[in-house]
PDB file of C-alpha atoms in Angstrom:
ATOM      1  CA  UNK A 230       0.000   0.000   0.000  1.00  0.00           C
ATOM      2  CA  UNK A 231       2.733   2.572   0.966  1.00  0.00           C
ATOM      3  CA  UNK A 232       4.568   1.618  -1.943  1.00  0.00           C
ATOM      4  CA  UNK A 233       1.868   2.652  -4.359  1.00  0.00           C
ATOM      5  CA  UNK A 234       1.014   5.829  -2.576  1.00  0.00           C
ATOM      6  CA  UNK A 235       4.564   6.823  -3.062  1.00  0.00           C
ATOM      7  CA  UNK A 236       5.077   6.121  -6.532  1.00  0.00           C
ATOM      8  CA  UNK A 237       0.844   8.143  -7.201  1.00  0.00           C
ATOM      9  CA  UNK A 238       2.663  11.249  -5.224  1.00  0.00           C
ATOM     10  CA  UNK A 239       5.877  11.015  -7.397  1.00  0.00           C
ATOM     11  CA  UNK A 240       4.260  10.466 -10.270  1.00  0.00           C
ATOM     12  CA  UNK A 241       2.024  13.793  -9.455  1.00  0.00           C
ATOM     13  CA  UNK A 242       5.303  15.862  -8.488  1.00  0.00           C
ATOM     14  CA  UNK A 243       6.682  14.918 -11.941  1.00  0.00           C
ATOM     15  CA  UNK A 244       3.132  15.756 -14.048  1.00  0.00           C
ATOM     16  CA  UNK A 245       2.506  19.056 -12.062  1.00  0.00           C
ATOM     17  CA  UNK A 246       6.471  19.927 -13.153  1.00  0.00           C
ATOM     18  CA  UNK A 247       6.305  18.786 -16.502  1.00  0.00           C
ATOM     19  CA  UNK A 248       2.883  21.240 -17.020  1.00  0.00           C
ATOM     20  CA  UNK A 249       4.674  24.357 -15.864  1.00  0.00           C
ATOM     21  CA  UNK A 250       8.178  23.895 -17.790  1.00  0.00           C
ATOM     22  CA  UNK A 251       9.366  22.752 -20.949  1.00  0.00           C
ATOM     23  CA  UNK A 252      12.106  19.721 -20.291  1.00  0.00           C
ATOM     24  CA  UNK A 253      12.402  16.095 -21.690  1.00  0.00           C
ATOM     25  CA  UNK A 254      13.203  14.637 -18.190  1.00  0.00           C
ATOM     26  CA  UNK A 255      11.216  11.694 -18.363  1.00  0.00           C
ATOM     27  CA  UNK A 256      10.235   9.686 -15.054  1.00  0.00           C
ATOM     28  CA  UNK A 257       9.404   5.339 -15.552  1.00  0.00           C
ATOM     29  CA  UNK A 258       7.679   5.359 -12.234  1.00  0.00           C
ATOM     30  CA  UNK A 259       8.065   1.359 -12.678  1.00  0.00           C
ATOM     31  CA  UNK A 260      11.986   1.223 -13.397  1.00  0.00           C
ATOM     32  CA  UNK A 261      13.139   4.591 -12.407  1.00  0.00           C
ATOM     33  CA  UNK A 262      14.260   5.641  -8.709  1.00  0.00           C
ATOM     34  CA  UNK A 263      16.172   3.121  -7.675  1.00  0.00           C
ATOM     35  CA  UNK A 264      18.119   3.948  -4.598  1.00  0.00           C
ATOM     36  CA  UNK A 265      22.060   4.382  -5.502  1.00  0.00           C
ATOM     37  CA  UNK A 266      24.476   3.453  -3.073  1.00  0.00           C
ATOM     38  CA  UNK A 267      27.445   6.225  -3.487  1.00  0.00           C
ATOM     39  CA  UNK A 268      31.117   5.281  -2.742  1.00  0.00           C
ATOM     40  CA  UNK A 269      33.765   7.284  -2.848  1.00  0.00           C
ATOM     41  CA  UNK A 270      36.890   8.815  -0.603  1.00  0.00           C
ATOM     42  CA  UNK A 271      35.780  11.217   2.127  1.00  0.00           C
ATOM     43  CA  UNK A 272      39.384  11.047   3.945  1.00  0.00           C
ATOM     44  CA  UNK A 273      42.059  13.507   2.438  1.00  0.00           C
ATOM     45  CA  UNK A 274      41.194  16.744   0.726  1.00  0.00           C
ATOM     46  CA  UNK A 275      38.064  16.619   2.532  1.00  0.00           C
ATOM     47  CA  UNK A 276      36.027  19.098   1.023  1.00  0.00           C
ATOM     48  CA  UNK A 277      37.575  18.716  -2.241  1.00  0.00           C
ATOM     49  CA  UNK A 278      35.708  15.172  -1.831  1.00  0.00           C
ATOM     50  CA  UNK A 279      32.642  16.109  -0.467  1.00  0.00           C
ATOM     51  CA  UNK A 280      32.258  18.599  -3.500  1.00  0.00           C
ATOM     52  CA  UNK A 281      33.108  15.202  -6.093  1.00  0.00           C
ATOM     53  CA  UNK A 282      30.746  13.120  -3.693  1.00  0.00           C
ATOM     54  CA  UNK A 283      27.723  15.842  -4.204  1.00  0.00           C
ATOM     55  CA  UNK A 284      28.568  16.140  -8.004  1.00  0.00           C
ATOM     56  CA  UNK A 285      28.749  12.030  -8.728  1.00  0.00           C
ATOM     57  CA  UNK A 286      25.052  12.293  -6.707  1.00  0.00           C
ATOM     58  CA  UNK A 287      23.645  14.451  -9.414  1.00  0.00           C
ATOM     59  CA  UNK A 288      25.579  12.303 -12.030  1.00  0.00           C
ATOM     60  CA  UNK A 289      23.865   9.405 -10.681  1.00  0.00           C
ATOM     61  CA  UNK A 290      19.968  11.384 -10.958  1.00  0.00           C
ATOM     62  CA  UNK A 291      20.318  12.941 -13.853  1.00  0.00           C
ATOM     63  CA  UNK A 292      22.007   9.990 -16.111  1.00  0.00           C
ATOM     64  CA  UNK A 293      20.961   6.792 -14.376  1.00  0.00           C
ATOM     65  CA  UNK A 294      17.665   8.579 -13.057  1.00  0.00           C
ATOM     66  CA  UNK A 295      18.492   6.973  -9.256  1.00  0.00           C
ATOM     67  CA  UNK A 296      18.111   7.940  -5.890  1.00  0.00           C
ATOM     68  CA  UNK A 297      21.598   8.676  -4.896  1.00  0.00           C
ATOM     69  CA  UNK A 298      22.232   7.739  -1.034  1.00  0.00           C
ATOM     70  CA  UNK A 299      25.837   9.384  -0.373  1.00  0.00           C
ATOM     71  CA  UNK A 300      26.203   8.890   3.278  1.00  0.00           C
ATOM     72  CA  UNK A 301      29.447  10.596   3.475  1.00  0.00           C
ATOM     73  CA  UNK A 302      28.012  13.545   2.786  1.00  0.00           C
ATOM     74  CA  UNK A 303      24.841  12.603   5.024  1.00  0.00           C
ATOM     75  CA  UNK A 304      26.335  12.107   8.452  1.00  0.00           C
ATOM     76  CA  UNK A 305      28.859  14.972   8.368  1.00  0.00           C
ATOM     77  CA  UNK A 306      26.371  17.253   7.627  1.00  0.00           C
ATOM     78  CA  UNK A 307      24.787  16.044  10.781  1.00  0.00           C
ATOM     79  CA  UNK A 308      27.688  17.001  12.846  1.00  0.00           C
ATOM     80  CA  UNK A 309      29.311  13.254  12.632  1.00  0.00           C
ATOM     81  CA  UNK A 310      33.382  14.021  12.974  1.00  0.00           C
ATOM     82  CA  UNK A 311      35.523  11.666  10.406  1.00  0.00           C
ATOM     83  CA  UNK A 312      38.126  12.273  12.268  1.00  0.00           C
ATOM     84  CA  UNK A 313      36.302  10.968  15.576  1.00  0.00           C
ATOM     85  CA  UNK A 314      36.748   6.838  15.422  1.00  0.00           C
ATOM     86  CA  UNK A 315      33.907   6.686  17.403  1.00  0.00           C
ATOM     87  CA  UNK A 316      31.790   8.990  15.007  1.00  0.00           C
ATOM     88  CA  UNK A 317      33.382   7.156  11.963  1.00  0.00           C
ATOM     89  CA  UNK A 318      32.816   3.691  13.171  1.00  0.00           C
ATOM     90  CA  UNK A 319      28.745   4.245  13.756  1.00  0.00           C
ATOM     91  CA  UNK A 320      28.637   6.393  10.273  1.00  0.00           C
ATOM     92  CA  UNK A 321      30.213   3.462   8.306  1.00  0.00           C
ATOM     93  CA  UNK A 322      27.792   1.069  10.628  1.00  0.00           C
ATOM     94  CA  UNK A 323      24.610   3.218   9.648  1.00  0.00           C
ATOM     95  CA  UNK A 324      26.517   3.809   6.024  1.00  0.00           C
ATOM     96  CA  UNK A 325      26.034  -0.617   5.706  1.00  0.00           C
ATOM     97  CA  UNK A 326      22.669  -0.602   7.187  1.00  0.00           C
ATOM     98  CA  UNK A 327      22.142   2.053   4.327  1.00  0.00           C
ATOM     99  CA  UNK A 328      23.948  -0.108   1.740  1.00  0.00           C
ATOM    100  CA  UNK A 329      21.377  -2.744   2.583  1.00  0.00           C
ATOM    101  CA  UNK A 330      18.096  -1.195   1.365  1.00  0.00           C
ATOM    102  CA  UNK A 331      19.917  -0.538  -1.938  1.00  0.00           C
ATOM    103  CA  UNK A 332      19.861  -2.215  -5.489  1.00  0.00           C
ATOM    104  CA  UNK A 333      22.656  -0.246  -6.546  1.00  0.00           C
ATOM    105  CA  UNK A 334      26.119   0.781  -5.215  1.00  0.00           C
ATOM    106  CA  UNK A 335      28.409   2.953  -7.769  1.00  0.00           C
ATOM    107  CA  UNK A 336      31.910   3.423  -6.764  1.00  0.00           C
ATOM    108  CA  UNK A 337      33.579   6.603  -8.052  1.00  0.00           C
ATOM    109  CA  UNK A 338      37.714   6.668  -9.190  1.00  0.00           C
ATOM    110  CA  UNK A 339      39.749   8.841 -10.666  1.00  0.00           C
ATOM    111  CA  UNK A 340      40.576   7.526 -14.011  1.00  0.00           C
ATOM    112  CA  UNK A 341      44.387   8.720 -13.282  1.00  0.00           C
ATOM    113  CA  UNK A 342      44.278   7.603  -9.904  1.00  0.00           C
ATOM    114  CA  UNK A 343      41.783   4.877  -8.881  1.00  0.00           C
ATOM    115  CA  UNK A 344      42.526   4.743  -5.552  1.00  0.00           C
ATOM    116  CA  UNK A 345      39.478   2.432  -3.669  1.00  0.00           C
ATOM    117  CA  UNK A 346      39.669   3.386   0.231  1.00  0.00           C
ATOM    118  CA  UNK A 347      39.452   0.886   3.168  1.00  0.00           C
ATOM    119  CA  UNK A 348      35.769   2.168   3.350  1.00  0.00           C
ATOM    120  CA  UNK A 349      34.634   1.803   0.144  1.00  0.00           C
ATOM    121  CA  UNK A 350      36.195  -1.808  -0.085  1.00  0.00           C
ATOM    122  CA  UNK A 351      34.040  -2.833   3.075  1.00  0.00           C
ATOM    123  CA  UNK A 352      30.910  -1.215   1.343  1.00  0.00           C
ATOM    124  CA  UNK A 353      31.751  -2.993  -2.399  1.00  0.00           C
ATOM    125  CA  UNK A 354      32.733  -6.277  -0.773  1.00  0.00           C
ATOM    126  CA  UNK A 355      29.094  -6.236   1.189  1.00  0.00           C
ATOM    127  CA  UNK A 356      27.301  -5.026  -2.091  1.00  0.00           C
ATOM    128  CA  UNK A 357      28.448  -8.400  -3.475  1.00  0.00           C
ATOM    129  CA  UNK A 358      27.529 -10.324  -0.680  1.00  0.00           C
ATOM    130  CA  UNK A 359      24.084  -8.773  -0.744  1.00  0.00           C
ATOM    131  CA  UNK A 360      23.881  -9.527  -4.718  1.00  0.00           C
ATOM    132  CA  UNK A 361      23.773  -5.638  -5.017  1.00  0.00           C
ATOM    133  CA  UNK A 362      24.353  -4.305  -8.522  1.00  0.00           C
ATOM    134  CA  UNK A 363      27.762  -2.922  -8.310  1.00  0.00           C
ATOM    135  CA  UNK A 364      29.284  -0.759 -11.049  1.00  0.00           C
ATOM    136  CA  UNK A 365      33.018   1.119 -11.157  1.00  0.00           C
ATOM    137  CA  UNK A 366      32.780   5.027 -12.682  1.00  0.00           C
ATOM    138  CA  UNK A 367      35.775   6.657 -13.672  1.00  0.00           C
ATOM    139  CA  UNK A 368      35.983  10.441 -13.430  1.00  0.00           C
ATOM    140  CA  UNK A 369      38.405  12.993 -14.722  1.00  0.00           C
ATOM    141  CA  UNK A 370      38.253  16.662 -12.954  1.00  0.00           C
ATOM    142  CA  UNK A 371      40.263  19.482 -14.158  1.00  0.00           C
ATOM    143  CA  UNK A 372      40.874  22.328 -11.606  1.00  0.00           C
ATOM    144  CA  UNK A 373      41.439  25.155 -13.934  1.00  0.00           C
ATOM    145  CA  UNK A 374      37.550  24.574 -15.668  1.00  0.00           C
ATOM    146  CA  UNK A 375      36.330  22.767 -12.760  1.00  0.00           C
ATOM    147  CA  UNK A 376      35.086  20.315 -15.690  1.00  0.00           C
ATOM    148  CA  UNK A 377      34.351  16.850 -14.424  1.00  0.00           C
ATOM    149  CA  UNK A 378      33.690  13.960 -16.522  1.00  0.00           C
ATOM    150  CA  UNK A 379      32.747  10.635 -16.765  1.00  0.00           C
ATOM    151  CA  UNK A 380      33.353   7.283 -18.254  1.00  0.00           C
ATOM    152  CA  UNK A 381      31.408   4.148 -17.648  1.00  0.00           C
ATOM    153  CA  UNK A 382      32.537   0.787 -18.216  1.00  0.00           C
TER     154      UNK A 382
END
């Protein structure tokens, strides 16, 4: 019952959208919505990762047409420290429980440096074990344009 309710109220978010402006976004209320598990690094140039993290979400929506679930960018914004072991070791637990409601996980690398973190291992390696559709994206980001772009396999 909920799960029909939600899709009707989608469905009438999209409609009442698509009569006010003039885009080709197309919603498959069936096939379309799937939530997206995101991995990538938070650790490092934090910021610098958060900003790739929030940019491979809208990748994700736009192109695949997914919910994208990035819960490194979740759980700091709720005041979780990284940096705390005790904050990072309940984030990556909720991050799995997370993982779990997903059909898809999509784990970002740099095509010039695909470097797959401790985390994200944990989080692929539990994808599989779930039988959770897992797919690699390679990215390229140039600093000067602040162009990023993206090649599937």
């Amino acid at each position: 019952m909920n799960d029909k309710l939600i899709k009707s109220e989608i469905l009438n978010l999209f409609t009442q959208y698509e009569s006010k402006s003039k885009t080709d976004f197309k919603i498959d209320i069936e096939n379309d919505l799937d939530l997206c598990y995101i991995a990538s690094p938070l650790r490092g140039n934090v910021e610098y990762n958060l900003m790739l993290a929030r940019e491979h979400c809208h990748f994700v929506s736009k192109v695949y047409k997914m919910t994208p679930i990035a819960t490194h960018i979740l759980f700091p914004a709720m005041g979780f420290d990284d940096d705390n072991d005790f904050d990072r070791m309940l984030c990556r637990a909720y991050g799995l429980k997370i993982l779990g409601m997903c059909k898809h996980l999509f784990f970002f690398v740099n095509k010039s440096n695909p470097i797959v973190s401790e985390g994200m291992n944990a989080e692929i390696d539990l994808a599989f074990q779930l039988l959770i559709d897992v797919q690699k994206i390679q990215y390229t980001y140039d600093p000067i344009t602040k162009k990023l772009e993206y090649y599937t396999l």
